[in-house]
Amino acid sequence: GNSVTQMEGPVTLSEEAFLTINCTYTATGYPSLFWYVQYPGEGLQLLLKATKADDKGSNKGFEATYRKETTSFHLEKGSVQVSDSAVYFCALSNQAGTALIFGKGTTLSVSS
Amino acid sequence: GAGVSQSPSNKVTEKGKDVELRCDPISGHTALYWYRQRLGQGLEFLIYFQGNSAPDKSGLPSDRFSAERTGESVSTLTIQRTQQEDSAVYLCASSGTGTVNEKLFFGSGTQLSVL
């Protein structure tokens, strides 16, 4: 079945540093890809998504490009802020198209 | 309501007891999902409701787990004869129509501890 692997955390950065969180997937067919984020004390929320190859999802300065050739959907941000400190989850749709499969999450901690 | 509401927020129970977890989705959302997150693990899909029916319950780990949804609204997840490995955060999410590309709205979860 479909699965997703994302880099282990925690990731610790200084404010204004460049961020990359790696995510690779294994899938049958052409799943949609997602990044969800969980800020401290809040529920998970959708950050961005891409539904087909070469699509780029973007939101709040974050970007991720659906790369079919490398089966990847890496999350990037050019300049992180303290307020970006959160847990980031990569996800893809399951084979049946009925639910999302999530990675283990990567904790990002940004200090000023 | 304004968001997905789950209750209780915390539940401590003894091994072997039954527990019921409740989810109130956003009003009008037809799709509802249950996930489980064990410590240090990703979210594990349990069951998907479309309206009151469950077209995908492939993630329920054993017959001790069951879920129902009534009135296209509230859902309850029941765990019978709880075991220590059931300890986890149980998350509920809802979406408007249930297409997998649609944004999921998550509740804050129920932290279940089985002693």
mmCIF file of C-alpha atoms in Angstrom:
data_model
loop_
_atom_site.group_PDB
_atom_site.id
_atom_site.type_symbol
_atom_site.label_atom_id
_atom_site.label_comp_id
_atom_site.label_asym_id
_atom_site.label_seq_id
_atom_site.Cartn_x
_atom_site.Cartn_y
_atom_site.Cartn_z
ATOM 1 C CA GLY A 1 0.000 0.000 0.000
ATOM 2 C CA ASN A 2 0.877 3.653 -0.119
ATOM 3 C CA SER A 3 3.332 4.941 2.456
ATOM 4 C CA VAL A 4 5.304 8.053 3.320
ATOM 5 C CA THR A 5 8.659 8.616 5.003
ATOM 6 C CA GLN A 6 9.792 11.921 6.384
ATOM 7 C CA MET A 7 13.010 12.987 8.012
ATOM 8 C CA GLU A 8 13.433 12.446 11.703
ATOM 9 C CA GLY A 9 13.548 15.448 13.944
ATOM 10 C CA PRO A 10 13.924 17.513 15.828
ATOM 11 C CA VAL A 11 15.137 20.214 13.481
ATOM 12 C CA THR A 12 16.580 23.214 15.304
ATOM 13 C CA LEU A 13 17.191 26.446 13.404
ATOM 14 C CA SER A 14 17.880 30.084 14.066
ATOM 15 C CA GLU A 15 15.437 32.689 12.864
ATOM 16 C CA GLU A 16 15.825 33.551 9.154
ATOM 17 C CA ALA A 17 17.545 30.248 8.357
ATOM 18 C CA PHE A 18 16.547 28.142 5.359
ATOM 19 C CA LEU A 19 14.362 25.147 6.079
ATOM 20 C CA THR A 20 14.061 21.819 4.289
ATOM 21 C CA ILE A 21 12.079 18.887 5.648
ATOM 22 C CA ASN A 22 12.404 15.837 3.441
ATOM 23 C CA CYS A 23 9.482 13.642 2.516
ATOM 24 C CA THR A 24 9.464 10.683 0.148
ATOM 25 C CA TYR A 25 6.616 8.384 -0.715
ATOM 26 C CA THR A 26 5.756 4.985 -2.130
ATOM 27 C CA ALA A 27 2.501 4.741 -3.995
ATOM 28 C CA THR A 28 0.459 2.956 -6.590
ATOM 29 C CA GLY A 29 -1.005 5.376 -9.072
ATOM 30 C CA TYR A 30 -0.951 9.113 -8.590
ATOM 31 C CA PRO A 31 -1.740 10.110 -5.029
ATOM 32 C CA SER A 32 -2.280 13.640 -3.825
ATOM 33 C CA LEU A 33 0.394 14.937 -1.446
ATOM 34 C CA PHE A 34 -0.026 17.142 1.606
ATOM 35 C CA TRP A 35 1.801 18.897 4.405
ATOM 36 C CA TYR A 36 -0.092 19.365 7.651
ATOM 37 C CA VAL A 37 1.194 21.368 10.614
ATOM 38 C CA GLN A 38 0.453 21.214 14.315
ATOM 39 C CA TYR A 39 1.304 24.340 16.280
ATOM 40 C CA PRO A 40 1.729 23.996 20.044
ATOM 41 C CA GLY A 41 -1.629 23.524 21.737
ATOM 42 C CA GLU A 42 -3.553 23.400 18.458
ATOM 43 C CA GLY A 43 -5.004 20.724 16.210
ATOM 44 C CA LEU A 44 -3.472 19.656 12.920
ATOM 45 C CA GLN A 45 -4.191 21.958 10.036
ATOM 46 C CA LEU A 46 -3.521 21.823 6.324
ATOM 47 C CA LEU A 47 -0.454 23.799 5.301
ATOM 48 C CA LEU A 48 -0.316 23.040 1.570
ATOM 49 C CA LYS A 49 -1.071 20.360 -0.983
ATOM 50 C CA ALA A 50 -0.341 19.240 -4.542
ATOM 51 C CA THR A 51 -2.599 16.968 -6.528
ATOM 52 C CA LYS A 52 -0.482 16.052 -9.563
ATOM 53 C CA ALA A 53 3.112 15.737 -10.673
ATOM 54 C CA ASP A 54 5.092 18.979 -10.938
ATOM 55 C CA ASP A 55 2.453 20.903 -9.008
ATOM 56 C CA LYS A 56 3.827 23.276 -6.391
ATOM 57 C CA GLY A 57 1.850 23.871 -3.235
ATOM 58 C CA SER A 58 2.540 27.032 -1.276
ATOM 59 C CA ASN A 59 1.256 28.807 1.812
ATOM 60 C CA LYS A 60 2.671 31.142 4.468
ATOM 61 C CA GLY A 61 6.042 31.225 2.704
ATOM 62 C CA PHE A 62 6.312 27.419 2.645
ATOM 63 C CA GLU A 63 6.589 25.536 -0.642
ATOM 64 C CA ALA A 64 6.676 21.918 -1.760
ATOM 65 C CA THR A 65 6.860 20.496 -5.287
ATOM 66 C CA TYR A 66 5.369 17.133 -6.275
ATOM 67 C CA ARG A 67 8.303 15.288 -7.863
ATOM 68 C CA LYS A 68 7.186 12.050 -9.459
ATOM 69 C CA GLU A 69 10.655 11.131 -10.729
ATOM 70 C CA THR A 70 12.133 11.199 -7.227
ATOM 71 C CA THR A 71 8.857 10.352 -5.409
ATOM 72 C CA SER A 72 9.398 13.327 -3.142
ATOM 73 C CA PHE A 73 7.509 16.265 -1.694
ATOM 74 C CA HIS A 74 10.083 18.171 0.339
ATOM 75 C CA LEU A 75 8.918 21.152 2.381
ATOM 76 C CA GLU A 76 10.969 24.348 2.107
ATOM 77 C CA LYS A 77 10.931 27.851 3.478
ATOM 78 C CA GLY A 78 13.488 30.500 2.716
ATOM 79 C CA SER A 79 13.482 32.273 6.075
ATOM 80 C CA VAL A 80 11.910 30.683 9.118
ATOM 81 C CA GLN A 81 10.406 32.577 12.025
ATOM 82 C CA VAL A 82 9.996 31.652 15.676
ATOM 83 C CA SER A 83 6.276 31.328 15.000
ATOM 84 C CA ASP A 84 6.993 28.457 12.580
ATOM 85 C CA SER A 85 7.960 26.226 15.497
ATOM 86 C CA ALA A 86 5.606 23.272 15.201
ATOM 87 C CA VAL A 87 5.335 19.631 14.175
ATOM 88 C CA TYR A 88 5.105 19.092 10.411
ATOM 89 C CA PHE A 89 3.456 16.013 8.896
ATOM 90 C CA CYS A 90 3.804 14.831 5.322
ATOM 91 C CA ALA A 91 0.798 12.862 4.022
ATOM 92 C CA LEU A 92 -0.566 11.233 0.901
ATOM 93 C CA SER A 93 -3.873 9.795 -0.124
ATOM 94 C CA ASN A 94 -4.318 6.053 0.313
ATOM 95 C CA GLN A 95 -4.802 3.725 -2.633
ATOM 96 C CA ALA A 96 -8.560 3.615 -2.166
ATOM 97 C CA GLY A 97 -8.747 7.404 -2.110
ATOM 98 C CA THR A 98 -10.677 7.306 1.143
ATOM 99 C CA ALA A 99 -8.173 8.645 3.655
ATOM 100 C CA LEU A 100 -4.748 10.170 4.207
ATOM 101 C CA ILE A 101 -1.631 8.308 5.283
ATOM 102 C CA PHE A 102 0.602 10.413 7.500
ATOM 103 C CA GLY A 103 4.305 10.340 8.250
ATOM 104 C CA LYS A 104 5.642 10.347 11.794
ATOM 105 C CA GLY A 105 6.035 14.103 11.918
ATOM 106 C CA THR A 106 9.084 16.353 12.175
ATOM 107 C CA THR A 107 9.429 18.772 15.052
ATOM 108 C CA LEU A 108 10.809 22.164 14.080
ATOM 109 C CA SER A 109 12.150 24.500 16.731
ATOM 110 C CA VAL A 110 13.173 28.030 15.692
ATOM 111 C CA SER A 111 15.046 30.284 18.109
ATOM 112 C CA SER A 112 15.558 34.035 17.903
ATOM 113 C CA GLY B 1 -19.892 24.448 16.054
ATOM 114 C CA ALA B 2 -16.832 26.452 15.161
ATOM 115 C CA GLY B 3 -14.548 23.473 14.951
ATOM 116 C CA VAL B 4 -14.247 19.752 15.540
ATOM 117 C CA SER B 5 -14.852 18.984 19.181
ATOM 118 C CA GLN B 6 -13.664 15.857 20.969
ATOM 119 C CA SER B 7 -14.435 14.633 24.437
ATOM 120 C CA PRO B 8 -13.083 13.834 26.861
ATOM 121 C CA SER B 9 -9.762 15.554 26.299
ATOM 122 C CA ASN B 10 -8.107 13.081 28.639
ATOM 123 C CA LYS B 11 -9.168 9.626 29.732
ATOM 124 C CA VAL B 12 -7.394 7.338 32.157
ATOM 125 C CA THR B 13 -8.736 3.823 32.424
ATOM 126 C CA GLU B 14 -7.767 0.460 33.780
ATOM 127 C CA LYS B 15 -6.797 -2.414 31.552
ATOM 128 C CA GLY B 16 -9.840 -4.450 30.604
ATOM 129 C CA LYS B 17 -12.352 -1.612 30.890
ATOM 130 C CA ASP B 18 -14.381 -0.280 27.962
ATOM 131 C CA VAL B 19 -14.074 3.353 26.862
ATOM 132 C CA GLU B 20 -16.093 5.607 24.587
ATOM 133 C CA LEU B 21 -14.603 8.574 22.799
ATOM 134 C CA ARG B 22 -16.797 11.224 21.231
ATOM 135 C CA CYS B 23 -16.377 13.451 18.208
ATOM 136 C CA ASP B 24 -18.579 16.371 17.154
ATOM 137 C CA PRO B 25 -17.641 17.340 13.600
ATOM 138 C CA ILE B 26 -18.141 20.705 12.002
ATOM 139 C CA SER B 27 -21.836 21.180 11.255
ATOM 140 C CA GLY B 28 -22.680 20.080 7.724
ATOM 141 C CA HIS B 29 -19.534 18.050 7.177
ATOM 142 C CA THR B 30 -20.460 14.685 5.714
ATOM 143 C CA ALA B 31 -17.066 13.013 6.040
ATOM 144 C CA LEU B 32 -15.584 12.028 9.377
ATOM 145 C CA TYR B 33 -12.316 10.253 10.147
ATOM 146 C CA TRP B 34 -10.742 8.686 13.204
ATOM 147 C CA TYR B 35 -6.974 8.456 13.571
ATOM 148 C CA ARG B 36 -4.723 7.204 16.342
ATOM 149 C CA GLN B 37 -1.317 8.622 17.238
ATOM 150 C CA ARG B 38 0.892 6.585 19.492
ATOM 151 C CA LEU B 39 3.850 8.244 21.146
ATOM 152 C CA GLY B 40 6.597 8.888 18.597
ATOM 153 C CA GLN B 41 4.524 7.536 15.722
ATOM 154 C CA GLY B 42 2.624 9.053 12.855
ATOM 155 C CA LEU B 43 -1.113 9.254 12.603
ATOM 156 C CA GLU B 44 -2.636 5.839 12.016
ATOM 157 C CA PHE B 45 -5.907 5.765 10.071
ATOM 158 C CA LEU B 46 -8.717 3.893 11.790
ATOM 159 C CA ILE B 47 -12.037 4.507 10.031
ATOM 160 C CA TYR B 48 -13.774 6.800 7.551
ATOM 161 C CA PHE B 49 -17.461 7.724 7.611
ATOM 162 C CA GLN B 50 -19.404 9.172 4.730
ATOM 163 C CA GLY B 51 -22.661 10.229 6.283
ATOM 164 C CA ASN B 52 -23.675 7.465 8.664
ATOM 165 C CA SER B 53 -21.995 4.639 6.776
ATOM 166 C CA ALA B 54 -18.364 3.554 6.990
ATOM 167 C CA PRO B 55 -17.040 2.692 3.521
ATOM 168 C CA ASP B 56 -13.523 2.224 4.881
ATOM 169 C CA LYS B 57 -12.881 0.706 8.296
ATOM 170 C CA SER B 58 -9.742 -1.084 7.244
ATOM 171 C CA GLY B 59 -7.639 0.622 9.905
ATOM 172 C CA LEU B 60 -9.500 -0.678 12.945
ATOM 173 C CA PRO B 61 -6.792 -2.759 14.646
ATOM 174 C CA SER B 62 -8.996 -5.464 16.156
ATOM 175 C CA ASP B 63 -12.572 -6.413 16.860
ATOM 176 C CA ARG B 64 -12.249 -4.633 20.206
ATOM 177 C CA PHE B 65 -12.531 -1.383 18.253
ATOM 178 C CA SER B 66 -15.813 -0.153 16.822
ATOM 179 C CA ALA B 67 -17.259 3.165 15.766
ATOM 180 C CA GLU B 68 -20.613 4.531 14.839
ATOM 181 C CA ARG B 69 -22.027 7.770 13.572
ATOM 182 C CA THR B 70 -25.589 8.940 13.924
ATOM 183 C CA GLY B 71 -27.540 11.707 12.266
ATOM 184 C CA GLU B 72 -24.576 12.524 10.054
ATOM 185 C CA SER B 73 -23.166 14.247 13.088
ATOM 186 C CA VAL B 74 -21.707 12.859 16.266
ATOM 187 C CA SER B 75 -19.435 9.835 16.161
ATOM 188 C CA THR B 76 -18.309 7.581 18.972
ATOM 189 C CA LEU B 77 -15.283 5.327 18.956
ATOM 190 C CA THR B 78 -15.582 2.457 21.406
ATOM 191 C CA ILE B 79 -12.685 0.374 22.619
ATOM 192 C CA GLN B 80 -13.651 -2.755 24.538
ATOM 193 C CA ARG B 81 -11.426 -4.539 27.017
ATOM 194 C CA THR B 82 -8.719 -1.904 26.717
ATOM 195 C CA GLN B 83 -5.082 -2.945 26.617
ATOM 196 C CA GLN B 84 -1.987 -0.921 27.421
ATOM 197 C CA GLU B 85 -1.066 -0.748 23.743
ATOM 198 C CA ASP B 86 -4.293 1.182 23.162
ATOM 199 C CA SER B 87 -2.729 4.159 24.958
ATOM 200 C CA ALA B 88 -2.523 6.946 22.392
ATOM 201 C CA VAL B 89 -4.033 10.216 21.263
ATOM 202 C CA TYR B 90 -7.213 9.558 19.303
ATOM 203 C CA LEU B 91 -7.885 12.242 16.719
ATOM 204 C CA CYS B 92 -11.069 12.987 14.849
ATOM 205 C CA ALA B 93 -11.273 14.982 11.634
ATOM 206 C CA SER B 94 -14.077 16.068 9.351
ATOM 207 C CA SER B 95 -14.401 17.470 5.862
ATOM 208 C CA GLY B 96 -17.205 18.829 3.757
ATOM 209 C CA THR B 97 -17.748 16.133 1.194
ATOM 210 C CA GLY B 98 -15.131 13.439 1.773
ATOM 211 C CA THR B 99 -13.083 13.703 -1.387
ATOM 212 C CA VAL B 100 -9.568 12.852 -0.330
ATOM 213 C CA ASN B 101 -8.105 16.087 -1.666
ATOM 214 C CA GLU B 102 -10.316 18.137 0.560
ATOM 215 C CA LYS B 103 -8.953 19.898 3.612
ATOM 216 C CA LEU B 104 -9.384 17.954 6.834
ATOM 217 C CA PHE B 105 -10.318 19.809 10.011
ATOM 218 C CA PHE B 106 -8.921 18.097 13.087
ATOM 219 C CA GLY B 107 -10.034 18.149 16.677
ATOM 220 C CA SER B 108 -7.590 18.465 19.564
ATOM 221 C CA GLY B 109 -7.801 14.772 20.334
ATOM 222 C CA THR B 110 -8.471 12.523 23.298
ATOM 223 C CA GLN B 111 -5.418 11.371 25.211
ATOM 224 C CA LEU B 112 -6.169 7.814 26.334
ATOM 225 C CA SER B 113 -4.016 6.231 29.007
ATOM 226 C CA VAL B 114 -4.565 2.579 29.883
ATOM 227 C CA LEU B 115 -2.992 1.586 33.166
#
